[in-house]
């Protein structure tokens, strides 16, 4: 699963049961946590489903071959909104059937205990056809030609297969499935396996898919509609891209990428993709990410299809999300975590492998450098007291959705990369191959992975890795250098890094340092105890102990080393420079180093044009400028920020230069947006001039630049300008372009126009398949109009959260407080959140509210520090260049 809201949020301790993985034992079916008894297990399902869109119902018949492992009178499995009839065990009616929707369980009671051995449970049932993306749902969409269409699709993870059919809906219960569906005869059908037979009965088609290999229920997929596809092959595997008929040509790039990625992974994992085909389905609307159903990945169509209005960012997202979802075909589908506490075995792995593949196949994108932003995002959450370990207890499967957060994804990705770097890529790959081979078509725990990596490397990987996966937070390494005849010796120590709480003992990590002095190649040192020393080059040279920013830790250097690093800053290796910027900024936020030492580094960039470093600087200046709004020092700070980035922006100009790499193009757009936000008169005027041409000629601004220019223009738009863009958005027939226009409208500066923008976000102008973007639009509005955005969200929360049924509780608890923290007092937000959520979400709410308190403290501390920096800045004393 890709995370739909990842970039919009920043910053769980549940209870009990899942001690299996945490205790570090290999997968064992009987010991796997879960609510369902293991005395009766499914082996094979034959399932026939007849959806009725008009009535909103599902009629099904189901026959499950079971193994009774211990004599049992009761058979317990999951169900939700289903009513079972004609329930038979080995052909004979059963004594009682009780379906409890509150507990999402059905208990079938037999007249007498079933003996050990194979048996058959069969029944008919009626269920609910969903209208939101969970279980089997119907999706209404507006086509590019103006017509309305409908299709059926599924979204099962974590616990929604039970909404489509009664089943053992926990990941350890792998079974084979044979699915039969009845749909309108003109519709195409896609599922995990190819169609085995298809019969027409009047206006209806009955399609039966081939029986699947053993798999967990959360990976079942079924889509049907007026779809068409393009396809190709990789070895024995048929690779297809499906879309609403007429849009399938926009899947050409995705098809080529899927072939490339699949072939690479066959090689990397050393285990051929085991199904006969791999389909990718572009669902118009549905949920806003993608889901790795085995052999039939579903994507929000905006992520998979690329048309004339798509940008390089769209292309990058298409590749990266495919690389993530296809990695899941091994990590998740072929080998499934035993229980949701090891969700990271799915998600951290897919995040890491997907990023590595994206970087490998697209070197000009500098993908790992860009992933630094993901690492920072995770570190920010993980430097709060209320964070949680990568491996965390999940009390029951209904809590599983709350684990899909930046710790599982972004921290997990970084920690795996650090481990790969420490063991060496070949050794790590060998370990992954051993793990996949050993656990194929079955389940696994972290211990299974550690033992495979240990076998490959000859090292006790588990001991090192568990510091990072079973422990909350991460360390701050302090470096104290001493000099003797120019030779530097460093003394190292560690403690947990926390943004707000006072420094405290607690937490200890085995830290794989990568030390680089001057321009030499980095060398590794495993820091395991305080006071360790090492030689580190010459005293005047720059020094990093997190070379290339690969480690998931922060570093604080002594004053002399920091000064040496600041002097040589512009010439350091890109990754080293970024690590220094990230750490200095975080130390300033935590009050552990002055803001001015961060700004001194930023000022030392000189002529260096490293895009990620400048993006980091622009984002930090943007935060400071945002906090200063409404304060007396705001104008002076905005001027200082402008003068800091202006030379870079001037050198990059407005239009691409020949041979320009994607990261530089991205930097140009970032800086223009920021200069616009900081009221740079020249940028505002040029953006308005370009917009005026765009109004009469939509091709006047390249798609890649539209987001930038529209955002700048909207900041200072009057009613006429706002109306022009609104009219363009309404008339737009391409959804990609239309989404961009709507997003720009939300960035309007004028309060009265912002109120209009809020109404647009709630209106029917948003096509049905784009319902999930409404929340994003309201969050965008919060940038300039926090109180309006909070009010709008609070009054329409049900509507705004409905398209995200799985994540709604997590979004409400952890993200909503952060989105709207400037829109209302913390008490009001907390009270509102508590009233909407059950008591077991308390740890998540604590995380959300800790973020709010931290942001408030940050604003209070940084604003005067920024003022002081402006007052002391050398150019200011020299007469005010700006
Ligand atoms: Zn995923």
Coordinates of C-alpha atoms in Angstrom, one line a residue, residues 106 138 279 365 381 479 696 755:
X106 CA -19.6 -15.3 12.6
X138 CA -18.9 0.8 -6.7
X279 CA -1.9 -6.5 -14.1
X365 CA 16.4 12.1 -10.6
X381 CA 8.0 12.3 14.3
X479 CA 31.6 14.5 18.3
X696 CA -6.1 33.1 -23.4
X755 CA -14.1 31.7 1.7

